[in-house]
Coordinates of C-alpha atoms in Angstrom, one line a residue:
X294 CA -100.9 10.8 39.5
X295 CA -98.7 7.7 40.1
X296 CA -96.1 9.0 37.6
X297 CA -95.9 12.2 39.4
X298 CA -94.8 10.4 42.6
X299 CA -92.5 8.0 40.9
X300 CA -90.6 10.8 39.4
X301 CA -90.5 12.6 42.8
X302 CA -89.0 9.5 44.3
X303 CA -86.6 9.2 41.5
X304 CA -85.5 12.8 42.2
X305 CA -85.0 12.0 45.9
X306 CA -82.7 9.1 44.9
X307 CA -80.7 11.5 42.5
X308 CA -80.3 14.0 45.4
X309 CA -78.8 11.5 47.8
X310 CA -76.9 9.2 45.4
X311 CA -73.2 9.4 45.0
X312 CA -71.7 11.0 41.9
X313 CA -70.7 7.7 40.4
X314 CA -74.3 6.4 40.5
X315 CA -75.6 9.7 39.0
X316 CA -73.1 9.4 36.2
X317 CA -74.3 5.8 35.5
X318 CA -78.0 6.9 35.6
X319 CA -77.2 9.8 33.2
X320 CA -75.4 7.4 30.7
X321 CA -78.3 4.9 31.0
X322 CA -81.0 7.5 30.5
X323 CA -78.9 8.9 27.5
X324 CA -78.7 5.5 25.9
X325 CA -82.4 5.0 26.3
X326 CA -83.1 8.3 24.6
X327 CA -81.1 7.2 21.5
X328 CA -82.8 3.7 21.4
X329 CA -86.3 5.2 21.8
X330 CA -86.0 8.0 19.4
X331 CA -87.6 7.0 16.0
X332 CA -85.1 6.4 13.2
X333 CA -86.6 9.0 11.0
X334 CA -86.0 11.7 13.5
X335 CA -82.3 10.6 13.9
X336 CA -81.9 10.7 10.2
X337 CA -83.6 14.2 9.9
X338 CA -81.4 15.4 12.7
X339 CA -78.2 14.1 11.2
X340 CA -79.2 15.6 7.7
X341 CA -79.8 19.1 9.3
X342 CA -76.4 18.9 11.0
X343 CA -74.6 17.9 7.9
X344 CA -76.3 20.7 5.9
X345 CA -75.7 23.4 8.5
X346 CA -72.2 22.5 9.8
X347 CA -70.7 21.1 6.6
X348 CA -69.5 17.9 8.2
X349 CA -69.7 14.5 6.5
X350 CA -72.5 12.1 7.2
X351 CA -70.6 9.9 9.7
X352 CA -69.8 13.1 11.9
X353 CA -73.3 14.4 11.6
X354 CA -74.8 11.1 12.9
X355 CA -72.2 11.1 15.8
X356 CA -73.1 14.7 16.7
X357 CA -76.9 13.8 16.6
X358 CA -76.4 10.8 18.9
X359 CA -74.2 12.7 21.3
X360 CA -76.9 15.5 21.5
X361 CA -79.5 12.8 22.4
X362 CA -77.2 11.2 25.1
X363 CA -76.9 14.5 26.8
X364 CA -80.4 14.4 27.8
X365 CA -79.5 11.8 30.5
X366 CA -77.3 14.3 32.2
X367 CA -79.8 17.0 31.8
X368 CA -82.5 14.9 33.6
X369 CA -80.2 13.9 36.5
X370 CA -79.3 17.7 37.0
X371 CA -83.0 18.7 37.0
X372 CA -83.8 16.0 39.6
X373 CA -81.3 17.6 41.8
X374 CA -83.0 21.1 41.8
X375 CA -84.1 20.6 45.5
X376 CA -80.4 20.9 46.3
X377 CA -80.0 24.2 44.6
X378 CA -79.8 27.5 46.5
X379 CA -78.3 31.0 46.3
X380 CA -75.3 29.9 48.4
X381 CA -74.2 27.0 46.3
X382 CA -75.2 28.0 42.7
X383 CA -71.8 29.7 42.1
X384 CA -70.0 26.7 42.9
X385 CA -72.0 24.5 40.6
X386 CA -72.4 26.8 37.5
X387 CA -69.5 29.0 36.5
X388 CA -71.0 32.4 35.1
X389 CA -69.3 34.4 32.5
X390 CA -70.4 37.8 31.5
X391 CA -72.7 38.4 34.4
X392 CA -72.0 42.2 34.2
X393 CA -73.9 42.3 30.8
X394 CA -77.0 41.1 32.6
X395 CA -76.4 43.6 35.4
X396 CA -75.9 46.4 32.8
X397 CA -79.2 45.5 31.1
X398 CA -81.2 45.2 34.3
X399 CA -80.0 48.5 35.6
X400 CA -81.7 50.2 32.7
X401 CA -85.0 49.6 34.7
X402 CA -87.0 48.5 31.6
X403 CA -87.0 44.8 32.3
X404 CA -84.7 42.3 30.4
X405 CA -85.7 39.8 27.7
X406 CA -83.5 36.7 28.1
X407 CA -83.4 35.1 24.5
X408 CA -82.0 31.5 24.5
X409 CA -82.8 28.1 23.1
X410 CA -83.0 24.4 23.8
X411 CA -79.1 24.4 24.0
X412 CA -77.4 22.8 26.9
X413 CA -79.5 22.3 30.1
X414 CA -81.9 25.2 29.6
X415 CA -83.7 24.5 32.7
X416 CA -80.5 25.0 34.7
X417 CA -80.0 28.1 33.0
X418 CA -83.3 29.6 34.2
X419 CA -82.4 28.3 37.7
X420 CA -79.0 29.9 37.8
X421 CA -80.4 33.3 36.6
X422 CA -83.2 33.1 39.3
X423 CA -80.8 32.1 42.0
X424 CA -78.5 34.9 41.4
X425 CA -81.4 37.1 42.5
X426 CA -83.1 38.2 39.3
X427 CA -86.8 38.0 39.3
X428 CA -87.6 35.9 36.2
X429 CA -90.6 34.6 34.3
X430 CA -90.0 31.5 32.0
X431 CA -92.2 31.0 29.0
X432 CA -92.9 27.4 28.5
X433 CA -95.1 25.0 26.5
X434 CA -97.7 23.1 28.6
X435 CA -96.8 19.4 28.8
X436 CA -99.2 16.8 27.4
X437 CA -99.0 14.8 30.7
X438 CA -100.6 17.2 33.3
X439 CA -98.8 15.5 36.1
X440 CA -95.4 15.8 34.5
X441 CA -96.4 19.4 33.7
X442 CA -97.1 20.0 37.4
X443 CA -93.9 18.4 38.4
X444 CA -91.5 20.3 36.1
X445 CA -93.2 23.6 37.0
X446 CA -92.9 22.9 40.7
X447 CA -89.2 22.4 40.2
X448 CA -88.8 25.6 38.3
X449 CA -90.6 27.5 41.0
X450 CA -88.6 26.1 43.7
X451 CA -85.3 27.7 42.3
X452 CA -87.2 31.1 42.0
X453 CA -88.6 31.2 38.7
X454 CA -92.3 32.0 37.8
X455 CA -93.8 30.2 34.9
X456 CA -96.3 31.2 32.0
X457 CA -97.5 29.0 29.1
X458 CA -96.8 30.3 25.6
X459 CA -100.4 29.9 24.7
X460 CA -103.5 31.6 26.1
X461 CA -104.6 34.8 27.5
X462 CA -103.0 34.3 31.0
X463 CA -99.5 33.8 29.4
X464 CA -99.9 37.2 27.7
X465 CA -101.1 38.9 30.8
X466 CA -98.1 37.4 32.7
X467 CA -95.5 38.5 30.0
X468 CA -96.9 42.1 29.9
X469 CA -97.0 42.2 33.8
X470 CA -93.3 40.9 34.3
X471 CA -92.0 43.6 31.7
X472 CA -94.0 46.3 33.2
X473 CA -92.6 45.4 36.7
X474 CA -89.1 45.8 35.1
X475 CA -88.2 42.1 35.7
X476 CA -86.6 39.3 33.5
X477 CA -88.5 37.4 30.7
X478 CA -87.0 34.1 29.6
X479 CA -87.8 33.1 26.0
X480 CA -86.8 29.8 24.3
X481 CA -86.2 31.1 20.9
X482 CA -85.4 28.2 18.5
X483 CA -89.0 26.5 18.0
X484 CA -90.7 26.4 14.8
X485 CA -93.5 29.1 14.6
X486 CA -94.9 28.0 11.2
X487 CA -95.6 31.1 9.2
X488 CA -95.8 33.6 12.1
X489 CA -92.3 35.2 11.9
X490 CA -89.7 37.0 9.9
X491 CA -88.0 35.2 7.0
X492 CA -84.1 35.1 7.5
X493 CA -81.1 33.1 6.6
X494 CA -79.8 30.9 9.3
X495 CA -76.8 28.6 8.6
X496 CA -77.5 29.5 4.9
X497 CA -81.0 28.1 5.0
X498 CA -84.4 29.9 4.7
X499 CA -85.7 30.1 8.3
X500 CA -88.6 31.8 10.1
X501 CA -87.5 33.7 13.1
X502 CA -90.2 34.5 15.9
X503 CA -91.3 38.1 16.2
X504 CA -92.0 37.9 20.0
X505 CA -88.8 39.1 21.7
X506 CA -88.3 41.9 19.2
X507 CA -92.0 43.0 19.3
X508 CA -91.9 43.1 23.2
X509 CA -88.6 45.0 23.2
X510 CA -90.2 47.7 21.0
X511 CA -93.3 47.9 23.2
X512 CA -91.5 48.1 26.5
X513 CA -88.1 49.4 25.6
X514 CA -86.6 46.1 27.2
X515 CA -83.1 45.2 26.0
X516 CA -82.6 41.7 24.6
X517 CA -79.8 39.6 26.0
X518 CA -78.8 36.5 24.4
X519 CA -77.9 33.8 26.9
X520 CA -76.7 30.1 26.8
X521 CA -75.5 27.4 28.9
X522 CA -72.9 24.8 27.8
X523 CA -71.9 21.7 30.0
X524 CA -73.1 23.6 33.3
X525 CA -71.2 26.7 32.2
X526 CA -73.5 29.8 31.8
X527 CA -72.6 32.3 29.0
X528 CA -73.9 35.8 28.6
X529 CA -73.3 37.8 25.5
X530 CA -73.1 41.6 25.3
X531 CA -76.2 43.6 24.5
X532 CA -76.2 45.2 21.1
X533 CA -74.8 48.8 20.8
X534 CA -78.4 50.0 20.3
X535 CA -79.2 48.6 23.8
X536 CA -76.1 50.0 25.3
X537 CA -77.1 53.5 24.2
X538 CA -80.3 53.3 26.2
X539 CA -78.4 53.0 29.5

C-alpha cells in the first residue's frame, strides 16, 4: 500500500515540476532502466534487432539501449495524466489520420484498435479516449496489486475502461464493448506461445495472435492499426475490405 501512495506523490511532483526537472527525471529513470535490466535481456534484444533490421552489432546495442531509456520519458508522461483533458490533448499530441478512425467508427460495428508496445502506448489510449471515443483497453494484470490499482486508475481518469486479458470477466467486457459499437484496444505484439497463426515477420517464423481477427469476424468490426511515436499519434488506413463495409 505504501508503494501506491509513494507513486501518487511522485505523480503530483511531476504534475507541478518545471519541464527541466521533468526532463532530468526522465533521463535518470531511463538510465536506471538500462542499469537494472539483466545483461542477458539486453543481449537478446540486441540480437533480435540485429537479425530483424540488418544492422551491425554496435548499432543494434545502441538501439536496444535507447529503447530502454525511453521508458523514463514514458513514466513521466503517465505521471502527468491528471493534467490531461479533452481541451488540451490536441495541443500535447499531434494526431495524423484521425479521419480513418472516424470512418471506421461510423460503420457502427465497433472498432478494434490494433497496436503494440511501441512508443507511449498508455498515452495512445488516453489520446483516443480524450478525443471522445468510448474505449476498452485490454491489459495484463500487474503482479503488484497496488501498482495494478494505480495504473488502472490513471487509465480510467482519461476516459478508458479496462479489462484483463485473462479470465471470464475480460471476455465478457470485450464482447459487450463491441456489441455496444465502441472501441477495443489490443496490444498485439506479445508472445502467445502456440495459440496463433504461423507467419513470417521480419523474415522470421512468428506466431501472430488470433484475437483481433476472430473478433472482427464475429462482430464485423473493422481492425484499425494505430501507433504513437514521440507523442505523435499515427493512424493507418483500414484495409480495402473494411472500406467496402461502410
